[in-house]
PDB file of C-alpha atoms and ligand atoms in Angstrom:
ATOM      1  CA  MET M 250       0.066  -0.006  -0.211  1.00 95.00           C
ATOM      2  CA  ASP M 251       1.211   3.583  -0.955  1.00 97.00           C
ATOM      3  CA  VAL M 252       0.402   6.615   1.069  1.00 97.00           C
ATOM      4  CA  MET M 253       0.523   9.986  -0.528  1.00 97.00           C
ATOM      5  CA  PRO M 254      -0.560  13.535   1.029  1.00 97.00           C
ATOM      6  CA  LEU M 255      -2.881  15.223  -1.075  1.00 97.00           C
ATOM      7  CA  LEU M 256      -3.901  18.341   1.337  1.00 97.00           C
ATOM      8  CA  PRO M 257      -2.766  19.020   4.748  1.00 96.00           C
ATOM      9  CA  ARG M 258      -5.763  17.149   6.012  1.00 97.00           C
ATOM     10  CA  LEU M 259      -5.864  14.372   3.386  1.00 98.00           C
ATOM     11  CA  HIS M 260      -3.845  11.336   2.388  1.00 98.00           C
ATOM     12  CA  LEU M 261      -4.634   8.961  -0.505  1.00 98.00           C
ATOM     13  CA  LEU M 262      -4.003   5.259   0.363  1.00 98.00           C
ATOM     14  CA  ARG M 263      -3.382   3.260  -2.953  1.00 98.00           C
ATOM     15  CA  PHE M 264      -3.588  -0.621  -2.939  1.00 97.00           C
ATOM     16  CA  PRO M 265      -2.947  -3.184  -5.800  1.00 94.00           C
ATOM     17  CA  VAL M 266      -6.803  -2.642  -6.684  1.00 94.00           C
ATOM     18  CA  GLY M 267      -8.518   0.762  -5.740  1.00 96.00           C
ATOM     19  CA  GLN M 268      -8.016   3.404  -3.323  1.00 98.00           C
ATOM     20  CA  ALA M 269      -8.880   4.804   0.003  1.00 98.00           C
ATOM     21  CA  TYR M 270      -8.558   8.263   1.817  1.00 98.00           C
ATOM     22  CA  LEU M 271      -7.647   9.406   5.211  1.00 98.00           C
ATOM     23  CA  TRP M 272      -9.181  12.553   6.359  1.00 98.00           C
ATOM     24  CA  ARG M 273      -7.936  14.240   9.759  1.00 98.00           C
ATOM     25  CA  ASP M 274      -9.782  16.697  11.839  1.00 97.00           C
ATOM     26  CA  GLY M 275      -7.505  17.652  14.468  1.00 95.00           C
ATOM     27  CA  ASP M 276      -6.944  14.319  16.408  1.00 94.00           C
ATOM     28  CA  GLU M 277      -9.634  12.592  14.791  1.00 97.00           C
ATOM     29  CA  LEU M 278      -9.336  10.550  11.682  1.00 98.00           C
ATOM     30  CA  THR M 279     -11.964   9.436   9.094  1.00 98.00           C
ATOM     31  CA  LEU M 280     -11.436   6.825   6.434  1.00 98.00           C
ATOM     32  CA  ILE M 281     -13.301   6.790   3.220  1.00 98.00           C
ATOM     33  CA  ASP M 282     -13.277   3.380   1.993  1.00 98.00           C
ATOM     34  CA  ALA M 283     -11.154   0.320   3.596  1.00 98.00           C
ATOM     35  CA  GLY M 284      -9.227  -1.257   0.878  1.00 97.00           C
ATOM     36  CA  PRO M 285      -9.188  -4.832   0.015  1.00 97.00           C
ATOM     37  CA  ALA M 286      -9.424  -7.578   2.671  1.00 96.00           C
ATOM     38  CA  GLY M 287      -5.991  -7.956   4.106  1.00 95.00           C
ATOM     39  CA  SER M 288      -5.389  -4.134   4.262  1.00 96.00           C
ATOM     40  CA  GLY M 289      -6.360  -3.402   7.892  1.00 95.00           C
ATOM     41  CA  ALA M 290      -2.797  -3.616   9.415  1.00 94.00           C
ATOM     42  CA  ALA M 291      -1.272  -1.663   6.537  1.00 96.00           C
ATOM     43  CA  ILE M 292      -3.826   0.994   7.171  1.00 97.00           C
ATOM     44  CA  ALA M 293      -3.265   0.907  10.833  1.00 96.00           C
ATOM     45  CA  GLY M 294       0.564   1.214  10.147  1.00 96.00           C
ATOM     46  CA  ALA M 295      -0.112   4.127   8.128  1.00 96.00           C
ATOM     47  CA  VAL M 296      -2.120   5.785  10.945  1.00 97.00           C
ATOM     48  CA  ALA M 297       0.749   5.075  13.268  1.00 96.00           C
ATOM     49  CA  ALA M 298       3.381   6.573  10.630  1.00 95.00           C
ATOM     50  CA  LEU M 299       1.250   9.848  10.779  1.00 93.00           C
ATOM     51  CA  GLY M 300       1.746   9.907  14.696  1.00 95.00           C
ATOM     52  CA  ARG M 301      -1.891   8.829  15.611  1.00 95.00           C
ATOM     53  CA  ALA M 302      -3.095   5.893  17.668  1.00 95.00           C
ATOM     54  CA  ALA M 303      -5.399   3.403  16.075  1.00 95.00           C
ATOM     55  CA  GLY M 304      -8.291   4.661  18.254  1.00 95.00           C
ATOM     56  CA  ALA M 305      -8.088   8.060  16.382  1.00 97.00           C
ATOM     57  CA  VAL M 306     -10.048   6.460  13.367  1.00 98.00           C
ATOM     58  CA  ARG M 307     -13.442   7.118  14.487  1.00 98.00           C
ATOM     59  CA  ARG M 308     -15.235   6.110  11.377  1.00 98.00           C
ATOM     60  CA  VAL M 309     -14.813   4.161   8.245  1.00 98.00           C
ATOM     61  CA  VAL M 310     -17.365   5.343   5.698  1.00 98.00           C
ATOM     62  CA  LEU M 311     -17.725   2.868   2.768  1.00 98.00           C
ATOM     63  CA  THR M 312     -18.746   4.253  -0.635  1.00 98.00           C
ATOM     64  CA  HIS M 313     -20.094   0.693  -1.760  1.00 98.00           C
ATOM     65  CA  PHE M 314     -19.625  -2.719  -0.877  1.00 98.00           C
ATOM     66  CA  HIS M 315     -17.298  -3.857  -3.684  1.00 97.00           C
ATOM     67  CA  GLU M 316     -14.453  -5.960  -1.943  1.00 95.00           C
ATOM     68  CA  ASP M 317     -11.618  -3.584  -3.358  1.00 96.00           C
ATOM     69  CA  HIS M 318     -13.418  -0.881  -0.942  1.00 98.00           C
ATOM     70  CA  ALA M 319     -15.114  -2.739   2.100  1.00 97.00           C
ATOM     71  CA  GLY M 320     -12.741  -5.687   2.186  1.00 97.00           C
ATOM     72  CA  GLY M 321     -10.752  -4.082   4.951  1.00 97.00           C
ATOM     73  CA  ALA M 322     -13.333  -2.595   6.900  1.00 98.00           C
ATOM     74  CA  GLY M 323     -14.145  -5.603   9.372  1.00 97.00           C
ATOM     75  CA  GLU M 324     -10.368  -5.803  10.281  1.00 97.00           C
ATOM     76  CA  LEU M 325     -10.150  -2.018  10.705  1.00 96.00           C
ATOM     77  CA  ALA M 326     -12.949  -1.977  13.002  1.00 97.00           C
ATOM     78  CA  GLU M 327     -11.484  -4.800  15.185  1.00 97.00           C
ATOM     79  CA  LEU M 328      -7.950  -2.838  15.000  1.00 96.00           C
ATOM     80  CA  THR M 329      -9.399   0.457  15.718  1.00 97.00           C
ATOM     81  CA  GLY M 330     -12.760   0.443  17.202  1.00 97.00           C
ATOM     82  CA  ALA M 331     -13.902   2.605  14.338  1.00 98.00           C
ATOM     83  CA  GLU M 332     -17.680   3.067  13.395  1.00 98.00           C
ATOM     84  CA  VAL M 333     -18.370   1.370   9.630  1.00 98.00           C
ATOM     85  CA  MET M 334     -20.822   3.196   7.808  1.00 98.00           C
ATOM     86  CA  ALA M 335     -22.488   2.440   4.497  1.00 98.00           C
ATOM     87  CA  HIS M 336     -25.727   3.411   2.585  1.00 98.00           C
ATOM     88  CA  ARG M 337     -28.713   1.437   4.050  1.00 98.00           C
ATOM     89  CA  LEU M 338     -28.945  -0.633   0.558  1.00 98.00           C
ATOM     90  CA  GLU M 339     -25.301  -1.794   1.015  1.00 96.00           C
ATOM     91  CA  ALA M 340     -25.090  -2.508   4.609  1.00 98.00           C
ATOM     92  CA  PRO M 341     -26.629  -6.121   4.421  1.00 97.00           C
ATOM     93  CA  VAL M 342     -23.946  -6.844   1.932  1.00 97.00           C
ATOM     94  CA  VAL M 343     -21.247  -5.411   3.819  1.00 98.00           C
ATOM     95  CA  ARG M 344     -22.230  -7.412   6.950  1.00 97.00           C
ATOM     96  CA  GLY M 345     -22.128 -10.560   4.787  1.00 96.00           C
ATOM     97  CA  GLU M 346     -25.838 -11.245   5.280  1.00 96.00           C
ATOM     98  CA  VAL M 347     -26.639 -11.381   1.295  1.00 96.00           C
ATOM     99  CA  PRO M 348     -24.363 -11.328  -1.746  1.00 94.00           C
ATOM    100  CA  GLY M 349     -24.019  -8.340  -3.469  1.00 94.00           C
ATOM    101  CA  PRO M 350     -25.293  -8.222  -7.150  1.00 94.00           C
ATOM    102  CA  PRO M 351     -22.653  -8.595  -9.680  1.00 93.00           C
ATOM    103  CA  PRO M 352     -21.757  -5.949 -12.362  1.00 94.00           C
ATOM    104  CA  VAL M 353     -23.416  -6.139 -15.884  1.00 94.00           C
ATOM    105  CA  PHE M 354     -20.388  -6.062 -17.752  1.00 93.00           C
ATOM    106  CA  GLU M 355     -19.956  -4.285 -21.170  1.00 91.00           C
ATOM    107  CA  ASP M 356     -17.934  -6.557 -23.235  1.00 92.00           C
ATOM    108  CA  TRP M 357     -14.713  -4.338 -23.175  1.00 91.00           C
ATOM    109  CA  GLU M 358     -14.943  -4.592 -19.458  1.00 92.00           C
ATOM    110  CA  ARG M 359     -14.554  -8.362 -18.917  1.00 93.00           C
ATOM    111  CA  PRO M 360     -10.763  -8.821 -19.571  1.00 92.00           C
ATOM    112  CA  LEU M 361     -10.416  -5.576 -17.362  1.00 90.00           C
ATOM    113  CA  HIS M 362     -12.289  -7.219 -14.639  1.00 92.00           C
ATOM    114  CA  GLU M 363     -10.534 -10.567 -14.668  1.00 92.00           C
ATOM    115  CA  GLN M 364      -7.215  -8.728 -14.336  1.00 90.00           C
ATOM    116  CA  ALA M 365      -8.385  -6.702 -11.357  1.00 90.00           C
ATOM    117  CA  ALA M 366      -9.943 -10.030  -9.877  1.00 89.00           C
ATOM    118  CA  ARG M 367      -6.463 -11.777 -10.135  1.00 91.00           C
ATOM    119  CA  LEU M 368      -4.917  -8.996  -7.781  1.00 90.00           C
ATOM    120  CA  LEU M 369      -7.614  -9.218  -4.980  1.00 91.00           C
ATOM    121  CA  PRO M 370      -7.335 -11.815  -2.071  1.00 89.00           C
ATOM    122  CA  LYS M 371      -9.353 -14.837  -2.603  1.00 87.00           C
ATOM    123  CA  GLY M 372     -12.144 -16.579  -0.116  1.00 83.00           C
ATOM    124  CA  ASP M 373     -14.108 -14.818   2.508  1.00 83.00           C
ATOM    125  CA  PHE M 374     -13.017 -12.227   4.937  1.00 89.00           C
ATOM    126  CA  THR M 375     -13.896 -10.655   8.332  1.00 93.00           C
ATOM    127  CA  ARG M 376     -16.779  -8.757   8.083  1.00 96.00           C
ATOM    128  CA  PRO M 377     -17.777  -5.812  10.273  1.00 97.00           C
ATOM    129  CA  ALA M 378     -20.448  -6.813  13.104  1.00 94.00           C
ATOM    130  CA  ARG M 379     -22.235  -3.515  12.972  1.00 97.00           C
ATOM    131  CA  VAL M 380     -22.684  -1.072  10.102  1.00 98.00           C
ATOM    132  CA  THR M 381     -24.309   2.313  10.573  1.00 98.00           C
ATOM    133  CA  GLU M 382     -27.003   2.778   7.761  1.00 98.00           C
ATOM    134  CA  LEU M 383     -26.712   5.918   5.807  1.00 98.00           C
ATOM    135  CA  SER M 384     -29.386   7.763   3.539  1.00 98.00           C
ATOM    136  CA  ASP M 385     -29.190  10.542   1.127  1.00 98.00           C
ATOM    137  CA  GLY M 386     -28.792  14.122   2.604  1.00 98.00           C
ATOM    138  CA  ASP M 387     -27.241  12.667   6.000  1.00 98.00           C
ATOM    139  CA  VAL M 388     -24.417  15.090   7.189  1.00 98.00           C
ATOM    140  CA  LEU M 389     -21.518  13.130   9.002  1.00 98.00           C
ATOM    141  CA  GLY M 390     -19.465  14.723  11.609  1.00 98.00           C
ATOM    142  CA  PHE M 391     -16.207  15.200  10.020  1.00 98.00           C
ATOM    143  CA  GLY M 392     -14.628  17.694   7.539  1.00 98.00           C
ATOM    144  CA  GLY M 393     -16.955  20.427   8.693  1.00 98.00           C
ATOM    145  CA  GLY M 394     -19.929  18.435   7.719  1.00 98.00           C
ATOM    146  CA  ALA M 395     -19.810  15.593   5.097  1.00 98.00           C
ATOM    147  CA  THR M 396     -23.057  15.562   3.003  1.00 98.00           C
ATOM    148  CA  VAL M 397     -23.934  11.680   1.834  1.00 98.00           C
ATOM    149  CA  LEU M 398     -25.230  11.797  -1.643  1.00 98.00           C
ATOM    150  CA  HIS M 399     -26.794   8.788  -2.628  1.00 98.00           C
ATOM    151  CA  VAL M 400     -25.687   8.157  -6.194  1.00 98.00           C
ATOM    152  CA  PRO M 401     -27.139   4.598  -7.432  1.00 98.00           C
ATOM    153  CA  GLY M 402     -25.710   3.130 -10.429  1.00 98.00           C
ATOM    154  CA  HIS M 403     -22.410   1.561 -10.111  1.00 98.00           C
ATOM    155  CA  THR M 404     -24.159  -0.280  -7.257  1.00 98.00           C
ATOM    156  CA  ASP M 405     -27.558   0.146  -5.746  1.00 98.00           C
ATOM    157  CA  GLY M 406     -26.411   1.924  -2.711  1.00 98.00           C
ATOM    158  CA  SER M 407     -23.281   3.655  -3.769  1.00 98.00           C
ATOM    159  CA  VAL M 408     -22.687   6.986  -2.048  1.00 98.00           C
ATOM    160  CA  ALA M 409     -20.470  10.141  -2.591  1.00 98.00           C
ATOM    161  CA  LEU M 410     -19.348  12.438   0.202  1.00 98.00           C
ATOM    162  CA  HIS M 411     -19.157  16.048  -0.397  1.00 98.00           C
ATOM    163  CA  LEU M 412     -17.143  18.332   2.039  1.00 98.00           C
ATOM    164  CA  PRO M 413     -18.464  21.770   0.944  1.00 98.00           C
ATOM    165  CA  CYS M 414     -16.328  23.820   3.594  1.00 97.00           C
ATOM    166  CA  HIS M 415     -13.332  22.180   1.955  1.00 98.00           C
ATOM    167  CA  GLY M 416     -14.552  21.914  -1.709  1.00 98.00           C
ATOM    168  CA  VAL M 417     -13.628  18.078  -1.576  1.00 98.00           C
ATOM    169  CA  LEU M 418     -15.601  15.306  -2.996  1.00 98.00           C
ATOM    170  CA  PHE M 419     -15.397  11.633  -2.541  1.00 98.00           C
ATOM    171  CA  THR M 420     -16.879  10.017  -5.495  1.00 98.00           C
ATOM    172  CA  GLY M 421     -16.293   6.327  -5.088  1.00 98.00           C
ATOM    173  CA  ASP M 422     -16.443   4.247  -8.132  1.00 98.00           C
ATOM    174  CA  THR M 423     -18.930   6.499  -9.685  1.00 98.00           C
ATOM    175  CA  VAL M 424     -16.180   8.435 -11.252  1.00 98.00           C
ATOM    176  CA  ALA M 425     -12.727   7.248 -12.066  1.00 97.00           C
ATOM    177  CA  ALA M 426      -9.658   8.509 -13.562  1.00 97.00           C
ATOM    178  CA  SER M 427      -8.011   6.481 -16.477  1.00 93.00           C
ATOM    179  CA  PRO M 428      -4.631   4.618 -15.287  1.00 87.00           C
ATOM    180  CA  LEU M 429      -3.255   5.439 -18.905  1.00 88.00           C
ATOM    181  CA  ASP M 430      -3.812   9.088 -19.287  1.00 92.00           C
ATOM    182  CA  GLY M 431      -5.884  10.381 -16.259  1.00 92.00           C
ATOM    183  CA  ARG M 432      -8.809  11.083 -18.324  1.00 95.00           C
ATOM    184  CA  VAL M 433     -11.886  11.536 -15.992  1.00 97.00           C
ATOM    185  CA  MET M 434     -14.752   9.227 -16.857  1.00 96.00           C
ATOM    186  CA  PRO M 435     -17.811   7.199 -15.389  1.00 95.00           C
ATOM    187  CA  GLY M 436     -16.501   4.293 -13.274  1.00 95.00           C
ATOM    188  CA  VAL M 437     -16.392   0.772 -14.845  1.00 93.00           C
ATOM    189  CA  PHE M 438     -18.117  -2.785 -13.791  1.00 96.00           C
ATOM    190  CA  ASN M 439     -21.402  -1.137 -13.007  1.00 96.00           C
ATOM    191  CA  LEU M 440     -24.818  -2.523 -11.912  1.00 96.00           C
ATOM    192  CA  ASP M 441     -26.309   0.032 -14.245  1.00 97.00           C
ATOM    193  CA  ARG M 442     -24.002   2.141 -16.842  1.00 95.00           C
ATOM    194  CA  ASP M 443     -26.847   4.682 -17.664  1.00 95.00           C
ATOM    195  CA  ARG M 444     -27.792   5.302 -14.058  1.00 97.00           C
ATOM    196  CA  THR M 445     -23.793   5.763 -13.287  1.00 97.00           C
ATOM    197  CA  VAL M 446     -23.783   8.345 -16.032  1.00 96.00           C
ATOM    198  CA  ALA M 447     -26.706  10.188 -14.491  1.00 97.00           C
ATOM    199  CA  ALA M 448     -24.994   9.990 -10.931  1.00 98.00           C
ATOM    200  CA  PHE M 449     -21.883  11.204 -12.630  1.00 98.00           C
ATOM    201  CA  ARG M 450     -23.772  14.481 -13.839  1.00 97.00           C
ATOM    202  CA  ARG M 451     -25.170  14.958 -10.280  1.00 97.00           C
ATOM    203  CA  LEU M 452     -21.581  14.813  -8.932  1.00 98.00           C
ATOM    204  CA  ALA M 453     -20.243  17.342 -11.744  1.00 98.00           C
ATOM    205  CA  ASP M 454     -22.872  19.908 -10.593  1.00 97.00           C
ATOM    206  CA  LEU M 455     -21.353  20.212  -7.216  1.00 98.00           C
ATOM    207  CA  ASP M 456     -18.902  22.955  -6.288  1.00 97.00           C
ATOM    208  CA  THR M 457     -15.578  20.830  -6.024  1.00 98.00           C
ATOM    209  CA  GLU M 458     -11.970  21.962  -5.997  1.00 98.00           C
ATOM    210  CA  VAL M 459     -10.665  18.321  -5.180  1.00 98.00           C
ATOM    211  CA  ALA M 460     -12.030  15.394  -6.450  1.00 98.00           C
ATOM    212  CA  CYS M 461     -11.023  11.774  -5.039  1.00 98.00           C
ATOM    213  CA  PHE M 462     -12.053   8.776  -7.077  1.00 98.00           C
ATOM    214  CA  GLY M 463     -12.215   4.931  -6.110  1.00 98.00           C
ATOM    215  CA  HIS M 464      -9.577   4.407  -8.985  1.00 97.00           C
ATOM    216  CA  GLY M 465      -7.017   6.600 -10.541  1.00 97.00           C
ATOM    217  CA  ASP M 466      -5.121   9.789  -9.744  1.00 97.00           C
ATOM    218  CA  PRO M 467      -7.275  12.718  -7.948  1.00 98.00           C
ATOM    219  CA  VAL M 468      -7.965  16.045  -9.280  1.00 98.00           C
ATOM    220  CA  THR M 469      -6.487  18.367  -6.920  1.00 97.00           C
ATOM    221  CA  GLY M 470      -7.510  21.767  -8.226  1.00 97.00           C
ATOM    222  CA  ARG M 471     -10.834  23.176 -10.172  1.00 97.00           C
ATOM    223  CA  ALA M 472     -12.287  19.639 -10.207  1.00 98.00           C
ATOM    224  CA  ALA M 473     -15.739  20.814 -10.995  1.00 98.00           C
ATOM    225  CA  GLU M 474     -14.416  21.913 -14.336  1.00 98.00           C
ATOM    226  CA  VAL M 475     -12.962  18.675 -15.280  1.00 97.00           C
ATOM    227  CA  LEU M 476     -16.088  16.855 -14.076  1.00 98.00           C
ATOM    228  CA  ARG M 477     -18.450  18.935 -15.987  1.00 97.00           C
ATOM    229  CA  ARG M 478     -16.341  18.709 -19.155  1.00 96.00           C
ATOM    230  CA  ALA M 479     -16.111  14.874 -18.763  1.00 96.00           C
ATOM    231  CA  ALA M 480     -20.069  14.965 -18.257  1.00 94.00           C
ATOM    232  CA  ARG M 481     -20.503  16.637 -21.473  1.00 92.00           C
ATOM    233  CA  ALA M 482     -18.625  14.121 -23.379  1.00 88.00           C
ATOM    234  CA  HIS M 483     -21.689  11.757 -22.379  1.00 83.00           C
ATOM    235  CA  ASP M 484     -24.287  14.294 -23.695  1.00 77.00           C
ATOM    236  CA  THR M 485     -26.446  12.828 -26.366  1.00 69.00           C
ATOM    237  CA  PRO M 486     -25.760  14.818 -29.581  1.00 64.00           C
ATOM    238  CA  PRO M 487     -28.866  16.621 -31.082  1.00 61.00           C
ATOM    239  CA  ASP M 488     -30.522  14.373 -34.057  1.00 63.00           C
TER     240      ASP M 488
HETATM  241 ZN1  LIG Q 234     -13.417  -0.066  -7.063  1.00 93.84          ZN
HETATM  242 ZN1  LIG Q 235     -16.791  -0.652  -7.486  1.00 93.84          ZN
END
């Protein structure tokens, strides 16, 4: 796992597949996503390297249930005592009570998905026993008030988090940046691609300076302009 500072209060955590983010308010830390299963100890190590005790991690907010984002949540809850939070539609999947619905692949996504699947740990993993259920419009107590946006499409219960005080947006997998050229685009491996594009537009309308994606380099300045330009590329041309 690589750790990269983005802002004085924000670090990017990069895993073999996917990314998580560590936000700091004074002595208190919030994780946005938890990496794949097996990441708990590495994340706790990164917290220690920043000079914080494991117990400083107050909450782990999951953008969605996919294993590259939620796999480490159970281990982290055990290591830190953090509260795990997910949209109410995803919480039963995160707790391991029901399987998550698989993506509906576009043909070109299949080889990409096979590649990603090879990098993820196999078998079952520690699930968080308790998951606080979130809904659209909830405001969470970090980053000066983090608004939960329910953005179904990538999964039914995908959420984004918007920190208006800081102009920071965590998109989960509704938005991604290409590993090849950094191009910003709707995420891949969606349950419903059209709804993902609609959700992408909703996020592009927000006032955002810094946009943090589930995959690919974040945009660290004037992110709203970049997102709006990318959203326009998906407009249907007039007949
Ligand atoms: Zn992902
Ligand atoms: Zn995903």
